[in-house]
Amino acid sequence: MSRPSSFTPPSWVQARTLTTSRGPFAVLDARPAGEVRGTVLLLPGYTGSKDEFVPLFGAMAEAGYRAVAVDGRGQFETEGPDTEEAYAQSALAADVLAQTEALGAPVHLLGHSMGGQVARAAVLLDPRPFSTLTLMSSGPAECNADQQERVKLLESALMTMSMEQVWNAIRVLEPLTETEEDGAFLRERWLRNNPLQLVVTGRQLGVEPDRVDELAAVEPMPKHVLSGDSDDKWPVSQFDSMAERLGARRTVIRGAAHSPNRDRPVETAEALTDFWDGHHRNGA
């Protein structure tokens, strides 16, 4: 089964297993050819995977950053147990700390959507391993009402149907607009998710509390809030106000929606590396 160019990593990117104190995690490890200015740990969102970050790897490497994108526990190529406790946010945050330790702290941490909320939890658990934090298309609290309803419908389906049956039902309601190769990859990824992981983390999206003030108190860590100029999971105005409360850099990627990494990868990578470069210029 082939993968489309948008998900297929370049030949110089290593697909490997990251061994940590909390178990193995599938990663894509994109190293620059020259000197490494810093390491970035990338956390995907709900129903996503490490492969979502492939469009950013080239520009990050050119800027001197090693990018390590990870499948979280129960996501795609990382196996997960059939216990709800394994997917509690605190457990996923502990996984991130273990991943960071295995990579060699400090790292720049980036979380997309639900991955941003896991990233925030990891920083609040222990901020010391992280040089900076970027929240990409990840809101201050629970997702909007429409998304909550969609996640509840998905949970109901996952409790009574097989992953294959759910995939077929989703495709009836939302036909794929991607190429045939895109569809093959997306189907493979969906089927390899642990359904309990989707149930538990989906519930978290609907009840996540506002922890922005807690995060703002974590100093002197530089913070960055990045999003597209539209989003169907959180109002863009919430990203604006969250950045203000955090005292964070705010970047809006024009022409991008919930996944700026795929909608506008060049502009997104430039904004990210400029933020990290600023951290280094300031002598941190």
Coordinates of N, CA, C and O in Angstrom, one line a residue, residues 25-196:
F25 N 7.9 4.0 21.4 CA 7.0 4.9 20.6 C 7.6 5.0 19.2 O 8.8 5.2 19.0
A26 N 6.7 4.9 18.2 CA 7.1 5.1 16.8 C 7.3 6.6 16.5 O 6.4 7.4 16.9
V27 N 8.4 6.9 15.9 CA 8.7 8.3 15.6 C 9.3 8.4 14.2 O 9.7 7.4 13.6
L28 N 9.2 9.6 13.6 CA 9.9 10.0 12.5 C 10.9 11.0 12.9 O 10.6 12.0 13.6
D29 N 12.2 10.7 12.6 CA 13.3 11.5 13.2 C 14.0 12.2 12.0 O 14.7 11.6 11.2
A30 N 13.8 13.5 11.9 CA 14.3 14.3 10.8 C 15.5 15.1 11.2 O 15.3 16.2 11.9
R31 N 16.7 14.7 10.9 CA 17.9 15.4 11.4 C 18.5 16.3 10.3 O 18.5 15.9 9.1
P32 N 18.9 17.5 10.6 CA 19.6 18.3 9.6 C 21.0 17.8 9.2 O 21.6 17.0 10.0
A33 N 21.4 18.1 8.0 CA 22.7 17.6 7.6 C 23.9 18.2 8.3 O 24.9 17.6 8.5
G34 N 23.7 19.5 8.8 CA 24.8 20.1 9.5 C 24.6 20.2 11.0 O 24.0 19.3 11.6
E35 N 25.1 21.3 11.6 CA 25.0 21.5 13.0 C 23.5 21.5 13.4 O 22.7 22.1 12.8
V36 N 23.2 20.9 14.6 CA 21.9 20.9 15.1 C 21.7 22.0 16.1 O 22.4 22.1 17.1
R37 N 20.8 22.9 15.8 CA 20.6 24.1 16.7 C 19.7 23.7 17.8 O 19.7 24.4 18.9
G38 N 18.8 22.7 17.7 CA 17.9 22.3 18.7 C 17.1 21.2 18.2 O 17.0 20.9 17.0
T39 N 16.5 20.5 19.2 CA 15.6 19.4 18.9 C 14.1 19.7 19.2 O 13.9 20.4 20.2
V40 N 13.2 19.4 18.3 CA 11.8 19.7 18.5 C 11.0 18.4 18.6 O 11.2 17.5 17.8
L41 N 10.2 18.3 19.6 CA 9.3 17.1 19.8 C 7.9 17.6 19.3 O 7.3 18.5 19.9
L42 N 7.3 16.8 18.4 CA 6.0 17.2 17.8 C 5.0 16.2 18.1 O 5.1 15.0 17.9
L43 N 3.9 16.7 18.7 CA 2.8 15.8 19.2 C 1.6 16.0 18.3 O 1.1 17.1 18.2
P44 N 1.1 14.9 17.7 CA -0.1 15.1 16.8 C -1.4 15.2 17.6 O -1.5 15.0 18.8
G45 N -2.5 15.5 16.8 CA -3.8 15.7 17.4 C -4.6 14.4 17.4 O -4.2 13.4 17.0
Y46 N -5.9 14.6 17.8 CA -6.9 13.5 17.8 C -7.1 13.0 16.4 O -7.3 13.7 15.5
T47 N -7.0 11.7 16.3 CA -7.1 10.9 15.1 C -5.9 11.2 14.1 O -5.9 10.6 13.0
G48 N -4.9 12.0 14.5 CA -3.8 12.2 13.7 C -2.6 11.3 14.0 O -2.8 10.2 14.6
S49 N -1.5 11.6 13.4 CA -0.3 10.8 13.6 C 1.0 11.7 13.3 O 0.9 12.8 12.9
K50 N 2.1 11.1 13.6 CA 3.4 11.8 13.4 C 3.5 12.2 11.9 O 4.2 13.2 11.6
D51 N 2.9 11.5 11.0 CA 3.0 11.8 9.6 C 2.5 13.1 9.2 O 2.8 13.7 8.1
E52 N 1.6 13.7 10.0 CA 1.0 15.0 9.7 C 2.1 16.1 9.6 O 1.9 17.1 9.0
F53 N 3.3 15.9 10.2 CA 4.3 16.9 10.3 C 5.3 16.8 9.2 O 6.2 17.6 9.1
V54 N 5.2 15.8 8.3 CA 6.1 15.5 7.2 C 6.3 16.8 6.4 O 7.5 17.1 6.0
P55 N 5.3 17.6 6.0 CA 5.5 18.8 5.2 C 6.4 19.8 5.8 O 6.9 20.7 5.1
L56 N 6.7 19.8 7.1 CA 7.5 20.8 7.8 C 8.9 20.4 7.9 O 9.8 21.2 8.2
F57 N 9.2 19.1 7.7 CA 10.6 18.6 8.0 C 11.7 19.3 7.2 O 12.8 19.6 7.8
G58 N 11.5 19.5 5.9 CA 12.5 20.1 5.1 C 13.0 21.4 5.6 O 14.2 21.7 5.7
A59 N 12.0 22.3 5.8 CA 12.3 23.7 6.2 C 13.0 23.7 7.6 O 13.9 24.5 7.9
M60 N 12.5 22.8 8.5 CA 13.0 22.7 9.8 C 14.5 22.3 9.8 O 15.4 22.8 10.5
A61 N 14.8 21.3 8.9 CA 16.1 20.8 8.8 C 17.1 21.9 8.2 O 18.2 22.1 8.7
E62 N 16.6 22.6 7.2 CA 17.4 23.7 6.6 C 17.7 24.7 7.7 O 18.8 25.4 7.6
A63 N 16.8 25.0 8.6 CA 17.0 26.0 9.7 C 17.9 25.4 10.8 O 18.2 26.1 11.7
G64 N 18.2 24.1 10.7 CA 19.1 23.5 11.7 C 18.4 22.8 12.9 O 19.1 22.5 13.9
Y65 N 17.2 22.5 12.7 CA 16.4 21.9 13.8 C 16.1 20.4 13.5 O 15.7 20.1 12.4
R66 N 16.5 19.6 14.5 CA 16.1 18.2 14.4 C 14.6 18.1 14.8 O 14.3 18.5 15.9
A67 N 13.8 17.5 14.0 CA 12.4 17.3 14.3 C 12.1 15.9 14.6 O 12.3 15.0 13.7
V68 N 11.5 15.6 15.7 CA 11.1 14.2 16.1 C 9.6 14.2 16.3 O 9.1 14.8 17.3
A69 N 8.8 13.6 15.3 CA 7.4 13.5 15.4 C 7.0 12.1 16.0 O 7.6 11.1 15.5
V70 N 6.1 12.1 16.9 CA 5.8 10.8 17.6 C 4.3 10.4 17.5 O 3.4 11.3 17.5
D71 N 4.1 9.1 17.4 CA 2.7 8.6 17.5 C 2.6 8.3 19.0 O 3.4 7.6 19.6
G72 N 1.6 8.9 19.7 CA 1.4 8.7 21.1 C 0.9 7.3 21.3 O 0.6 6.5 20.4
R73 N 0.7 7.0 22.6 CA 0.3 5.7 23.0 C -1.1 5.4 22.4 O -2.0 6.1 22.5
G74 N -1.2 4.2 21.6 CA -2.4 3.9 21.0 C -2.7 4.5 19.7 O -3.8 4.3 19.1
Q75 N -1.8 5.4 19.2 CA -1.9 6.1 17.9 C -1.2 5.4 16.8 O 0.0 5.1 17.0
F76 N -1.8 5.0 15.8 CA -1.2 4.5 14.6 C -0.2 3.4 14.8 O -0.5 2.3 15.2
E77 N 1.1 3.8 14.7 CA 2.2 2.8 14.8 C 2.7 2.5 16.2 O 3.7 1.8 16.4
T78 N 2.2 3.2 17.2 CA 2.5 2.9 18.6 C 1.4 2.2 19.2 O 0.3 2.6 19.3
E79 N 1.7 1.0 19.7 CA 0.7 0.2 20.3 C 0.3 0.7 21.7 O 1.0 1.4 22.3
G80 N -0.9 0.4 22.1 CA -1.4 0.8 23.4 C -2.3 -0.2 24.0 O -3.0 -1.0 23.3
P81 N -2.4 -0.3 25.3 CA -3.2 -1.3 26.0 C -4.7 -1.0 26.0 O -5.1 0.1 25.6
D82 N -5.5 -2.0 26.3 CA -6.9 -1.9 26.3 C -7.4 -1.5 27.7 O -8.3 -2.2 28.3
T83 N -6.8 -0.5 28.3 CA -7.2 0.0 29.6 C -7.4 1.5 29.5 O -6.5 2.2 28.9
E84 N -8.5 2.0 30.1 CA -8.7 3.5 30.0 C -7.6 4.3 30.7 O -7.3 5.4 30.2
E85 N -7.1 3.8 31.8 CA -6.1 4.5 32.5 C -4.8 4.8 31.7 O -4.2 5.9 31.9
A86 N -4.5 4.0 30.7 CA -3.4 4.2 29.9 C -3.5 5.5 29.0 O -2.4 6.1 28.6
Y87 N -4.7 6.0 28.8 CA -4.9 7.2 28.0 C -5.4 8.4 28.7 O -5.8 9.4 28.1
A88 N -5.3 8.3 30.0 CA -5.6 9.5 30.8 C -4.6 10.6 30.5 O -3.4 10.3 30.1
Q89 N -5.0 11.9 30.5 CA -4.1 12.9 30.1 C -2.8 12.9 30.9 O -1.7 13.2 30.4
S90 N -2.9 12.6 32.2 CA -1.7 12.6 33.1 C -0.7 11.5 32.6 O 0.5 11.7 32.6
A91 N -1.3 10.4 32.1 CA -0.4 9.3 31.6 C 0.2 9.7 30.3 O 1.4 9.4 30.1
L92 N -0.5 10.4 29.4 CA 0.0 10.8 28.2 C 1.1 11.9 28.4 O 2.1 12.0 27.7
A93 N 0.9 12.8 29.4 CA 1.9 13.8 29.7 C 3.2 13.1 30.3 O 4.3 13.5 29.9
A94 N 3.0 12.1 31.1 CA 4.2 11.4 31.6 C 4.9 10.7 30.4 O 6.2 10.6 30.4
D95 N 4.2 10.2 29.4 CA 4.8 9.7 28.2 C 5.7 10.7 27.5 O 6.8 10.5 27.1
V96 N 5.2 12.0 27.4 CA 6.0 13.0 26.8 C 7.3 13.3 27.5 O 8.3 13.5 26.9
L97 N 7.2 13.3 28.9 CA 8.4 13.5 29.6 C 9.4 12.4 29.4 O 10.6 12.7 29.3
A98 N 8.9 11.2 29.3 CA 9.8 10.1 29.0 C 10.4 10.2 27.6 O 11.6 9.8 27.4
Q99 N 9.6 10.6 26.7 CA 10.1 10.8 25.3 C 11.2 11.9 25.3 O 12.3 11.7 24.6
T100 N 11.0 12.9 26.0 CA 12.0 14.0 26.1 C 13.3 13.5 26.7 O 14.4 13.8 26.3
E101 N 13.1 12.8 27.8 CA 14.3 12.2 28.4 C 15.1 11.3 27.5 O 16.4 11.4 27.4
A102 N 14.4 10.5 26.7 CA 15.1 9.6 25.8 C 15.8 10.4 24.6 O 16.8 9.9 24.1
L103 N 15.2 11.5 24.3 CA 15.8 12.3 23.2 C 17.0 13.1 23.7 O 17.9 13.5 23.0
G104 N 17.0 13.4 25.0 CA 18.0 14.3 25.6 C 17.5 15.7 25.7 O 17.6 16.4 24.7
A105 N 17.0 16.0 26.9 CA 16.5 17.4 27.1 C 17.7 18.4 27.0 O 18.8 18.0 27.2
P106 N 17.4 19.7 26.7 CA 16.0 20.2 26.6 C 15.5 20.1 25.1 O 16.3 19.9 24.2
V107 N 14.2 20.2 24.9 CA 13.6 20.2 23.6 C 12.6 21.3 23.5 O 12.1 21.8 24.5
H108 N 12.4 21.7 22.2 CA 11.3 22.6 21.9 C 10.1 21.7 21.8 O 10.1 20.7 21.0
L109 N 9.0 22.0 22.5 CA 7.8 21.1 22.5 C 6.7 21.8 21.6 O 6.4 23.0 21.8
L110 N 6.1 21.0 20.7 CA 5.0 21.5 19.9 C 3.9 20.5 20.0 O 4.1 19.3 19.7
G111 N 2.7 21.0 20.3 CA 1.5 20.1 20.2 C 0.4 20.6 19.3 O 0.1 21.8 19.4
H112 N -0.1 19.8 18.5 CA -1.2 20.2 17.6 C -2.6 19.7 18.1 O -2.7 18.6 18.5
S113 N -3.5 20.7 18.3 CA -4.9 20.3 18.7 C -4.9 19.6 20.0 O -4.4 20.1 21.0
M114 N -5.4 18.4 20.1 CA -5.4 17.6 21.3 C -3.9 17.4 21.8 O -3.6 17.4 23.0
G115 N -3.0 17.3 20.9 CA -1.6 17.2 21.3 C -1.1 18.4 22.0 O -0.2 18.3 22.8
G116 N -1.7 19.6 21.7 CA -1.3 20.8 22.4 C -1.8 20.7 23.9 O -1.1 21.2 24.8
Q117 N -2.9 20.1 24.1 CA -3.4 20.0 25.5 C -2.5 19.0 26.3 O -2.3 19.2 27.5
V118 N -2.1 17.9 25.6 CA -1.2 17.0 26.2 C 0.2 17.7 26.5 O 0.8 17.5 27.6
A119 N 0.6 18.5 25.6 CA 1.9 19.2 25.7 C 1.8 20.2 26.9 O 2.7 20.3 27.8
R120 N 0.7 20.9 27.1 CA 0.5 21.7 28.2 C 0.5 21.0 29.5 O 1.1 21.4 30.5
A121 N -0.1 19.8 29.5 CA -0.1 19.0 30.8 C 1.3 18.5 31.1 O 1.6 18.5 32.3
A122 N 2.1 18.2 30.1 CA 3.5 17.8 30.3 C 4.3 18.9 30.9 O 5.0 18.7 31.9
V123 N 4.1 20.1 30.4 CA 4.8 21.3 30.9 C 4.4 21.6 32.4 O 5.3 21.9 33.2
L124 N 3.1 21.5 32.7 CA 2.7 21.7 34.0 C 3.1 20.6 35.0 O 3.3 20.9 36.2
L125 N 3.3 19.4 34.5 CA 3.9 18.3 35.3 C 5.3 18.6 35.6 O 5.7 18.4 36.8
D126 N 6.1 19.0 34.6 CA 7.5 19.3 34.9 C 8.0 20.1 33.7 O 8.3 19.6 32.6
P127 N 8.2 21.4 33.9 CA 8.6 22.3 32.8 C 10.1 22.2 32.4 O 10.5 22.7 31.4
R128 N 10.9 21.6 33.3 CA 12.4 21.7 33.2 C 12.9 21.1 31.9 O 13.9 21.7 31.3
P129 N 12.4 20.1 31.3 CA 12.9 19.5 30.0 C 12.6 20.3 28.8 O 13.1 20.0 27.7
F130 N 11.9 21.4 28.9 CA 11.4 22.1 27.7 C 12.0 23.5 27.5 O 11.9 24.3 28.5
S131 N 12.5 23.8 26.4 CA 13.1 25.1 26.1 C 12.0 26.1 25.8 O 12.0 27.3 26.2
T132 N 11.0 25.7 25.0 CA 9.9 26.5 24.6 C 8.6 25.6 24.4 O 8.8 24.4 24.3
L133 N 7.5 26.2 24.3 CA 6.2 25.5 24.1 C 5.5 26.2 23.0 O 5.2 27.4 23.0
T134 N 5.0 25.5 22.0 CA 4.2 26.0 20.9 C 2.9 25.2 20.9 O 2.9 24.0 20.9
L135 N 1.8 25.9 21.0 CA 0.4 25.3 20.9 C -0.1 25.7 19.5 O -0.4 26.9 19.2
M136 N -0.3 24.7 18.7 CA -0.8 24.9 17.3 C -2.2 24.4 17.2 O -2.5 23.3 17.4
S137 N -3.1 25.4 16.9 CA -4.5 25.1 16.7 C -5.1 24.3 17.9 O -5.8 23.3 17.8
S138 N -4.7 24.7 19.1 CA -5.1 24.0 20.3 C -5.6 25.1 21.3 O -4.9 26.0 21.7
G139 N -6.9 24.9 21.7 CA -7.5 26.0 22.4 C -7.3 25.9 23.9 O -6.6 25.0 24.5
P140 N -7.8 26.9 24.7 CA -7.5 27.0 26.1 C -8.3 26.1 27.0 O -7.9 25.8 28.1
A141 N -9.4 25.5 26.4 CA -10.2 24.6 27.2 C -10.9 23.6 26.3 O -10.3 23.2 25.3
E142 N -12.1 23.2 26.5 CA -12.8 22.2 25.7 C -13.1 22.7 24.3 O -13.2 24.0 24.1
C143 N -13.2 21.8 23.4 CA -13.5 22.2 22.0 C -14.9 22.7 21.9 O -15.7 22.6 22.8
N144 N -15.2 23.2 20.7 CA -16.6 23.8 20.5 C -17.7 22.8 20.6 O -17.4 21.6 20.5
A145 N -18.9 23.2 20.6 CA -20.1 22.3 20.8 C -20.2 21.4 19.6 O -20.6 20.2 19.8
D146 N -20.0 21.9 18.4 CA -20.1 21.0 17.2 C -19.2 19.9 17.3 O -19.5 18.7 17.0
Q147 N -17.9 20.2 17.6 CA -16.9 19.2 17.7 C -17.2 18.2 18.8 O -17.0 17.0 18.7
Q148 N -17.7 18.7 19.9 CA -18.1 17.8 21.0 C -19.1 16.8 20.6 O -19.1 15.6 20.9
E149 N -20.1 17.3 19.8 CA -21.2 16.4 19.3 C -20.6 15.3 18.4 O -21.0 14.2 18.4
R150 N -19.7 15.7 17.5 CA -19.1 14.8 16.6 C -18.3 13.7 17.3 O -18.4 12.5 16.9
V151 N -17.6 14.1 18.3 CA -16.8 13.2 19.1 C -17.7 12.2 19.9 O -17.4 11.0 20.0
K152 N -18.8 12.7 20.4 CA -19.8 11.8 21.1 C -20.4 10.8 20.1 O -20.5 9.6 20.5
L153 N -20.7 11.2 18.9 CA -21.2 10.3 17.9 C -20.2 9.2 17.5 O -20.5 8.0 17.4
L154 N -18.9 9.7 17.5 CA -17.8 8.7 17.2 C -17.7 7.7 18.3 O -17.5 6.5 18.1
E155 N -17.7 8.2 19.5 CA -17.6 7.3 20.7 C -18.7 6.2 20.7 O -18.5 5.1 20.9
S156 N -19.9 6.7 20.4 CA -21.0 5.7 20.3 C -20.8 4.6 19.3 O -21.1 3.5 19.5
A157 N -20.3 5.1 18.1 CA -20.0 4.1 17.0 C -18.9 3.2 17.4 O -19.0 2.0 17.2
L158 N -17.8 3.7 18.1 CA -16.7 2.9 18.5 C -17.1 1.8 19.5 O -16.4 0.8 19.6
M159 N -18.1 2.1 20.3 CA -18.5 1.2 21.3 C -19.3 0.0 20.8 O -19.5 -1.0 21.5
T160 N -19.8 0.1 19.6 CA -20.7 -0.9 19.0 C -20.3 -1.5 17.7 O -20.8 -2.5 17.2
M161 N -19.3 -0.8 17.0 CA -18.9 -1.2 15.7 C -17.4 -1.5 15.7 O -16.6 -1.0 16.5
S162 N -17.0 -2.2 14.6 CA -15.5 -2.4 14.4 C -14.9 -1.2 13.8 O -15.6 -0.3 13.3
M163 N -13.6 -1.1 13.9 CA -12.9 0.0 13.3 C -13.2 0.1 11.8 O -13.4 1.2 11.2
E164 N -13.3 -1.0 11.1 CA -13.5 -1.1 9.7 C -15.0 -0.5 9.4 O -15.2 0.3 8.5
Q165 N -15.9 -0.9 10.2 CA -17.3 -0.5 10.0 C -17.4 1.0 10.3 O -18.1 1.7 9.6
V166 N -16.7 1.5 11.3 CA -16.7 2.9 11.6 C -16.1 3.7 10.4 O -16.6 4.7 10.0
W167 N -15.0 3.2 9.9 CA -14.3 3.9 8.8 C -15.3 4.0 7.6 O -15.4 5.0 7.0
N168 N -16.0 2.9 7.3 CA -16.9 2.9 6.1 C -18.1 3.9 6.4 O -18.5 4.6 5.4
A169 N -18.5 3.9 7.6 CA -19.6 4.9 7.9 C -19.2 6.3 7.8 O -19.9 7.2 7.3
I170 N -18.0 6.6 8.3 CA -17.4 8.0 8.1 C -17.3 8.4 6.7 O -17.6 9.5 6.3
R171 N -16.9 7.4 5.9 CA -16.6 7.8 4.5 C -18.0 8.0 3.7 O -18.0 8.7 2.7
V172 N -19.0 7.4 4.2 CA -20.4 7.7 3.6 C -20.8 9.1 3.9 O -21.3 9.8 3.1
L173 N -20.6 9.5 5.2 CA -20.9 10.8 5.6 C -20.0 11.9 5.1 O -20.4 13.0 4.8
E174 N -18.7 11.5 5.0 CA -17.7 12.5 4.6 C -16.8 11.8 3.6 O -15.7 11.3 3.9
P175 N -17.2 11.8 2.3 CA -16.4 11.2 1.3 C -15.0 11.9 1.2 O -14.8 13.1 1.4
L176 N -14.0 11.1 1.0 CA -12.6 11.6 0.9 C -12.5 12.5 -0.3 O -13.0 12.3 -1.4
T177 N -11.8 13.6 -0.1 CA -11.4 14.5 -1.2 C -10.0 14.4 -1.6 O -9.5 14.9 -2.6
E178 N -9.2 13.6 -0.8 CA -7.8 13.3 -1.2 C -7.7 12.4 -2.3 O -8.6 11.8 -2.8
T179 N -6.4 12.2 -2.8 CA -6.2 11.2 -3.8 C -6.4 9.8 -3.3 O -6.6 9.6 -2.2
E180 N -6.4 8.9 -4.3 CA -6.6 7.5 -3.9 C -5.5 7.0 -3.0 O -5.8 6.3 -2.0
E181 N -4.3 7.5 -3.2 CA -3.2 7.1 -2.3 C -3.4 7.7 -0.9 O -3.1 7.1 0.1
D182 N -3.9 8.9 -0.8 CA -4.2 9.5 0.5 C -5.2 8.7 1.2 O -5.1 8.4 2.4
G183 N -6.3 8.3 0.5 CA -7.3 7.5 1.1 C -6.8 6.1 1.7 O -7.2 5.7 2.7
A184 N -5.9 5.5 0.9 CA -5.3 4.3 1.4 C -4.5 4.4 2.7 O -4.6 3.6 3.6
F185 N -3.7 5.5 2.7 CA -3.0 5.7 4.0 C -3.9 6.1 5.1 O -3.7 5.6 6.2
L186 N -4.8 7.0 4.9 CA -5.7 7.4 6.0 C -6.5 6.2 6.5 O -6.8 6.1 7.7
R187 N -6.9 5.3 5.6 CA -7.6 4.1 6.1 C -6.7 3.2 6.9 O -7.1 2.7 8.0
E188 N -5.5 3.0 6.5 CA -4.5 2.2 7.2 C -4.3 2.8 8.6 O -4.3 2.1 9.6
R189 N -4.1 4.1 8.6 CA -3.9 4.7 9.9 C -5.1 4.6 10.9 O -4.9 4.3 12.0
W190 N -6.2 4.8 10.3 CA -7.4 4.7 11.2 C -7.5 3.3 11.8 O -7.8 3.1 13.0
L191 N -7.4 2.2 10.9 CA -7.5 0.9 11.4 C -6.5 0.5 12.5 O -6.8 -0.4 13.3
R192 N -5.4 1.1 12.5 CA -4.3 0.8 13.4 C -4.4 1.6 14.7 O -3.6 1.3 15.7
N193 N -5.3 2.5 14.8 CA -5.5 3.2 16.1 C -6.2 2.2 17.1 O -7.0 1.4 16.7
N194 N -5.8 2.4 18.4 CA -6.6 1.7 19.4 C -7.9 2.4 19.6 O -7.9 3.6 20.0
P195 N -9.0 1.7 19.4 CA -10.3 2.4 19.6 C -10.5 3.0 21.0 O -11.2 4.1 21.1
L196 N -10.0 2.4 22.0 CA -10.2 2.9 23.4 C -9.4 4.2 23.5 O -9.9 5.1 24.2

